[in-house]
Coordinates of C-alpha atoms in Angstrom, one line a residue:
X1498 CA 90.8 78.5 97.8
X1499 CA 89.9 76.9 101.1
X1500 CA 88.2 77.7 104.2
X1501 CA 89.7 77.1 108.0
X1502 CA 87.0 76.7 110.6
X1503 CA 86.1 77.6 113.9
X1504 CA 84.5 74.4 116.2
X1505 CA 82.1 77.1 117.2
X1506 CA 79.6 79.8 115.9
X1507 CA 77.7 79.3 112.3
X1508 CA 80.4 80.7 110.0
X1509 CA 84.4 80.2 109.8
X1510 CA 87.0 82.4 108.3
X1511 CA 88.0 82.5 104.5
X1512 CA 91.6 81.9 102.6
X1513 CA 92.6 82.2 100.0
X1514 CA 94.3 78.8 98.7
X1515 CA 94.1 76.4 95.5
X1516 CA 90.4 76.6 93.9
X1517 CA 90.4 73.2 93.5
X1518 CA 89.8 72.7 97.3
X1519 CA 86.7 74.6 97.6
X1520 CA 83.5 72.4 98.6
X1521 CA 80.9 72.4 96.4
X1522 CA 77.8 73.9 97.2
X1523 CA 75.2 71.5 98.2
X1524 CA 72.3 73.2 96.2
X1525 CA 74.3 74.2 93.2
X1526 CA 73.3 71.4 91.3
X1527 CA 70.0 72.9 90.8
X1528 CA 70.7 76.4 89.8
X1529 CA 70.6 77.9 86.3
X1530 CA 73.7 78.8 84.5
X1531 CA 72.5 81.9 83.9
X1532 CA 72.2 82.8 87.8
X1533 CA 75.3 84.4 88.1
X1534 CA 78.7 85.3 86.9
X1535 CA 82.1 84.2 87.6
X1536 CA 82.5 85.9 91.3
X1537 CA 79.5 86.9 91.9
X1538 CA 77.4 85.3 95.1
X1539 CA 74.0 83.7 94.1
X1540 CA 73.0 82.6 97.8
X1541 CA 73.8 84.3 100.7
X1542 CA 72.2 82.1 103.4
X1543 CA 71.1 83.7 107.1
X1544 CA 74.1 84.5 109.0
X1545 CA 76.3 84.5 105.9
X1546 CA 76.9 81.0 106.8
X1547 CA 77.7 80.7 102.9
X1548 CA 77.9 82.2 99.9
X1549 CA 77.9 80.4 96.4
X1550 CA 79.7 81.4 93.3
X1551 CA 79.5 80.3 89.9
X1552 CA 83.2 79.8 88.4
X1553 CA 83.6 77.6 85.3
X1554 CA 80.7 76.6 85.1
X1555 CA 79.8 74.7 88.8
X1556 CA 79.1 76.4 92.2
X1557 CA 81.3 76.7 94.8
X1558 CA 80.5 77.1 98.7
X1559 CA 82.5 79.7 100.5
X1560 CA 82.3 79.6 104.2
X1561 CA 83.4 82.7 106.4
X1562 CA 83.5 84.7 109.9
X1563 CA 84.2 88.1 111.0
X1564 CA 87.2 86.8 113.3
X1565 CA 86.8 89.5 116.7
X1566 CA 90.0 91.1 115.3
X1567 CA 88.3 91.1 111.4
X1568 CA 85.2 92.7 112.9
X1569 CA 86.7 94.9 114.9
X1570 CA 89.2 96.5 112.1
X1571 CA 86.2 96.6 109.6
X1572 CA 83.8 98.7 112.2
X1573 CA 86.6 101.0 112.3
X1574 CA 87.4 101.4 108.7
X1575 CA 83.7 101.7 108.6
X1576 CA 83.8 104.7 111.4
X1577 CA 86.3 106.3 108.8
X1578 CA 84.5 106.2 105.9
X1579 CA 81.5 107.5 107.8
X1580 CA 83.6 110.7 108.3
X1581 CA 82.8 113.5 106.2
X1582 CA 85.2 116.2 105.7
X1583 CA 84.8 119.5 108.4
X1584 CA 86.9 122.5 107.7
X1585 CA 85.6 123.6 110.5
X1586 CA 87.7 121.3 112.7
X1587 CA 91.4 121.7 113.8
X1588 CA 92.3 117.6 112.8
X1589 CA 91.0 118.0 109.5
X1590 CA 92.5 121.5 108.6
X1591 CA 95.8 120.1 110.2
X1592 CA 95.3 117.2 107.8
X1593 CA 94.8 119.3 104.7
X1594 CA 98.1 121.0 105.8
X1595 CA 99.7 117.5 106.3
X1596 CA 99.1 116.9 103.1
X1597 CA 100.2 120.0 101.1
X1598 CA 103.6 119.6 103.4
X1599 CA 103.6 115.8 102.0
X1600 CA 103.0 117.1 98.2
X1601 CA 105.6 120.6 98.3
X1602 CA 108.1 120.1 100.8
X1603 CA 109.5 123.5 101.8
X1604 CA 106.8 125.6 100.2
X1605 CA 104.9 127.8 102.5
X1606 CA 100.9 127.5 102.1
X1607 CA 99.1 130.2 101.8
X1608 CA 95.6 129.1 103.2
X1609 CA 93.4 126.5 103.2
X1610 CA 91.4 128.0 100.4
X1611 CA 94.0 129.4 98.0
X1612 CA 94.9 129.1 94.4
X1613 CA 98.0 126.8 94.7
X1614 CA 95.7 124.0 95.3
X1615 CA 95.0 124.0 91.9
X1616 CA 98.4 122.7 91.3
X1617 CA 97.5 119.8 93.3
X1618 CA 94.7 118.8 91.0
X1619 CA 91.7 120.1 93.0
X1620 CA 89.1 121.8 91.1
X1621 CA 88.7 125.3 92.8
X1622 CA 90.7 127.0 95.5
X1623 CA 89.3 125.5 98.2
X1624 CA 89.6 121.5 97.9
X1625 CA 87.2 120.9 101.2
X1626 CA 84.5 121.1 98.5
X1627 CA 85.9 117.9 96.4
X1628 CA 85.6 115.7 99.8
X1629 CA 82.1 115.5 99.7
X1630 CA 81.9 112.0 97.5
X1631 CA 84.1 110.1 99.8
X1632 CA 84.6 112.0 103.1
X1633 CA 87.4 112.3 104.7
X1634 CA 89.0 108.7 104.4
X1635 CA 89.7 109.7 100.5
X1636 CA 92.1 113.2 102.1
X1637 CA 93.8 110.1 104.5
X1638 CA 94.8 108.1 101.6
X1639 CA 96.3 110.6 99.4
X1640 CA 98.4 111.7 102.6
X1641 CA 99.1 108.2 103.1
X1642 CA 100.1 107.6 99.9
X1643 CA 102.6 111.0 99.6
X1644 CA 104.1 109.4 103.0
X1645 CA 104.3 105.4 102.2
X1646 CA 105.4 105.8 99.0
X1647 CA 106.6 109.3 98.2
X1648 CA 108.6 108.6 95.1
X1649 CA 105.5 107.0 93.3
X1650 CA 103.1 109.8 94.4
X1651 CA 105.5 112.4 93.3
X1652 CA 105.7 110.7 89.7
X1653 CA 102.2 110.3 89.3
X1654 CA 101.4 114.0 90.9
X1655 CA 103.4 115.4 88.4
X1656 CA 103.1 113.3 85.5
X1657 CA 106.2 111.9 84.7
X1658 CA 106.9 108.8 82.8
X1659 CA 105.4 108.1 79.4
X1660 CA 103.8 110.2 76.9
X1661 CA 101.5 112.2 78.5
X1662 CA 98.2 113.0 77.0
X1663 CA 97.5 117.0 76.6
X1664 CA 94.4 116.8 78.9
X1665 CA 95.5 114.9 81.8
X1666 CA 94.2 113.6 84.8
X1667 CA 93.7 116.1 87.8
X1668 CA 95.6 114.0 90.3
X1669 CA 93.8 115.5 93.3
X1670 CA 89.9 114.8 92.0
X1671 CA 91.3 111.6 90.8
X1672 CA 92.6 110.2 94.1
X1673 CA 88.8 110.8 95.6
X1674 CA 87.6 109.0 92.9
X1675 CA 89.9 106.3 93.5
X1676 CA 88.7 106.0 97.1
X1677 CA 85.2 106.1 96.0
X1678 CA 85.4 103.4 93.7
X1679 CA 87.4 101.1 95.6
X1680 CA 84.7 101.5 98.7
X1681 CA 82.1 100.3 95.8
X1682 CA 84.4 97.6 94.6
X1683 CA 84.5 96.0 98.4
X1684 CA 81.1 96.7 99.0
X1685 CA 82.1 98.3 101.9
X1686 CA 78.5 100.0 103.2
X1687 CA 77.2 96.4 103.7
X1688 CA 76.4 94.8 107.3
X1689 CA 79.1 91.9 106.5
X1690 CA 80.5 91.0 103.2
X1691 CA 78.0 90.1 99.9
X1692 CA 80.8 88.9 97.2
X1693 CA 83.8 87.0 97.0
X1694 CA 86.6 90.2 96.4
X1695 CA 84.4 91.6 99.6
X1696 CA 85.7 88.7 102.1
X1697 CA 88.9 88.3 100.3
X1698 CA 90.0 91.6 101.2
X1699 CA 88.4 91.3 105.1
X1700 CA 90.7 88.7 105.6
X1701 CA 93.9 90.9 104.1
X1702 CA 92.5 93.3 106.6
X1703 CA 93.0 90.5 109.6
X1704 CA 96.8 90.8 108.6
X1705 CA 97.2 94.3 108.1
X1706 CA 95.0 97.6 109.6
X1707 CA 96.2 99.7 106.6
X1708 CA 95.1 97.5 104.0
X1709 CA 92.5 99.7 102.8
X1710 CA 95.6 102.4 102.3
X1711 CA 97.8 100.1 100.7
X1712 CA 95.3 98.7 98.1
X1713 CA 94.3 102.4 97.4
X1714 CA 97.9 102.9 96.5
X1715 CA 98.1 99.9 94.5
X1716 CA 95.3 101.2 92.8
X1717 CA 96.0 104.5 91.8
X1718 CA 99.7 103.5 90.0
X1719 CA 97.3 100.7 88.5
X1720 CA 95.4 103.7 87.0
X1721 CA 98.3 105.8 86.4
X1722 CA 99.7 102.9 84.3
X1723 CA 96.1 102.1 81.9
X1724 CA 95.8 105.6 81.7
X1725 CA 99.4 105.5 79.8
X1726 CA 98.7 101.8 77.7
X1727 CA 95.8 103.3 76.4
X1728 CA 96.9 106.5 75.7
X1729 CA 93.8 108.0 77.3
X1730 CA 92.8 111.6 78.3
X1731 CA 90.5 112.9 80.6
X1732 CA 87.2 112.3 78.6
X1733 CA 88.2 108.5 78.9
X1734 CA 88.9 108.7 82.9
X1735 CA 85.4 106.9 84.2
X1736 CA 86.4 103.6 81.5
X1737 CA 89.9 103.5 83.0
X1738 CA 88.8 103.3 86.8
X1739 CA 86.4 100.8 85.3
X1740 CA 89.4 98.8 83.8
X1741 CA 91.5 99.5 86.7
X1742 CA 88.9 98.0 89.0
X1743 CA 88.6 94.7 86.9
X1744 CA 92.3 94.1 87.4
X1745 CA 92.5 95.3 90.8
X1746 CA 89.6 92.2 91.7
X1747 CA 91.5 90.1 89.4
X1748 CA 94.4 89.9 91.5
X1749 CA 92.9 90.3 94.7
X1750 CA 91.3 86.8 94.0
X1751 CA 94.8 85.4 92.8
X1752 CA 94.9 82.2 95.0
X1753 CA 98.7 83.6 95.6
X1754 CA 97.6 86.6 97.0
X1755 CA 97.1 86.5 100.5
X1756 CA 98.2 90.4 101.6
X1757 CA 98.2 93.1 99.5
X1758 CA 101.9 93.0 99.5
X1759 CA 101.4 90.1 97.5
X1760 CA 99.6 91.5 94.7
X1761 CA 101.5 91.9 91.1
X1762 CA 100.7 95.7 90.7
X1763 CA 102.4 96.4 94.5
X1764 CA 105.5 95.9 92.6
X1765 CA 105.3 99.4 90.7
X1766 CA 105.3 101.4 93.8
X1767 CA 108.2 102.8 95.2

């Protein structure tokens, strides 16, 4: 890891290189070893001019910035996640039917409360209700993940591949879930990022709007693929987001992964 400055303004912007080249922090020589974990910031001075971890045993210093472009493409993923889902309103109804059009192409909905969305994975006949724990950003990524990768979402949407436990997964509930958790894993409802996976993924964001989208898909074939290693069913789904989260920070802090492009698990989407 290193950092690349600005001449100006208290903080600079974060990359992801080599750990070896990180500074140390100036005041980690007096901290407890039992202050923090590997990853986890201990100090977060005023203006997030630094942030200090604890990885093998020393401190690191992690400068950073919101870059105008960073700050301006995390206010706006902000705004989105602020959004709750209206069924009143014409964009989000269009949206729902985006998405069943995206899921069954060729077959003719019925409504927008009707009992083929059960098929989908939603928990009643009218899926608006499911929404509520992420908002409308969690409907945007499943319909961004049946258009990006189609072939993927199909598999996972209707289970194929591996031996499949008899109470699966509701695909549908489990794509909100996915949105919910990742929001948590980048501490998202913060001012400006607290933790190291936090301002890793800010600067992925620098390089690419739809980063949020793209690691959600990464995510859910991550799932899709501890859900089969573990033979798990549905009783077991919280401890395999939790497992899927661990590995989806693990290789977002890879010092080779600079995009989400780059990560290992983008590999199994197609």
């Amino acid at each position: 890891m290193s950092v690349i400055g600005r001449p100006q303004g208290s903080c600079v912007t974060v990359r992801t290189f080599p750990s070896s080249s990180l500074s140390r922090c100036a005041h980690g020589s007096d901290a407890s070893s039992d202050d923090a974990t590997c990853g986890t910031p201990t100090w977060i001075g005023r203006g997030l001019t630094c942030v200090c971890f604890k990885k093998k045993g020393a401190y690191e210093r992690i400068c950073m910035s919101l870059t105008p472009l960073q700050e301006q493409r995390l206010q706006r993923l902000k705004h989105r996640m602020k959004i709750y889902f209206d069924a009143a309103r014409p964009d989000h109804q269009d949206a729902l039917r985006a998405l069943w059009s995206a899921t069954y192409p060729g077959q003719e909905l019925q409504g927008l409360i009707s009992d083929q969305w059960k098929t989908m994975g939603w928990q009643g006949r009218d899926p608006s209700t499911d929404f509520r724990g992420a908002g409308f950003i969690s409907l945007e990524n499943l319909l961004f993940f049946a258009m990006t990768f189609s072939t993927s979402f199909q598999r996972l949407l209707n289970k194929q591949g591996g031996k499949r436990a008899t109470w699966e997964y509701p695909f549908a509930v489990a794509g909100v879930n996915i949105t919910f958790m990742i929001k948590q894993m980048l501490d998202l409802d913060s001012s400006k990022p607290r933790t190291f996976v936090g301002t890793v993924f800010i600067q992925m964001l620098s390089e690419n709007e739809w980063a949020f989208d793209l690691l959600y898909c990464v995510a859910f074939v991550v799932m899709d693929k501890q859900w089969l290693e573990k033979n798990a069913t549905y009783m077991e789904f919280n401890d395999i987001l939790k497992s899927t989260r661990a590995q989806l920070e693990k290789e977002l802090l890879s010092d080779d992964v600079l995009q989400i492009e780059d990560m290992p698990s983008y590999s199994l989407l197609c």
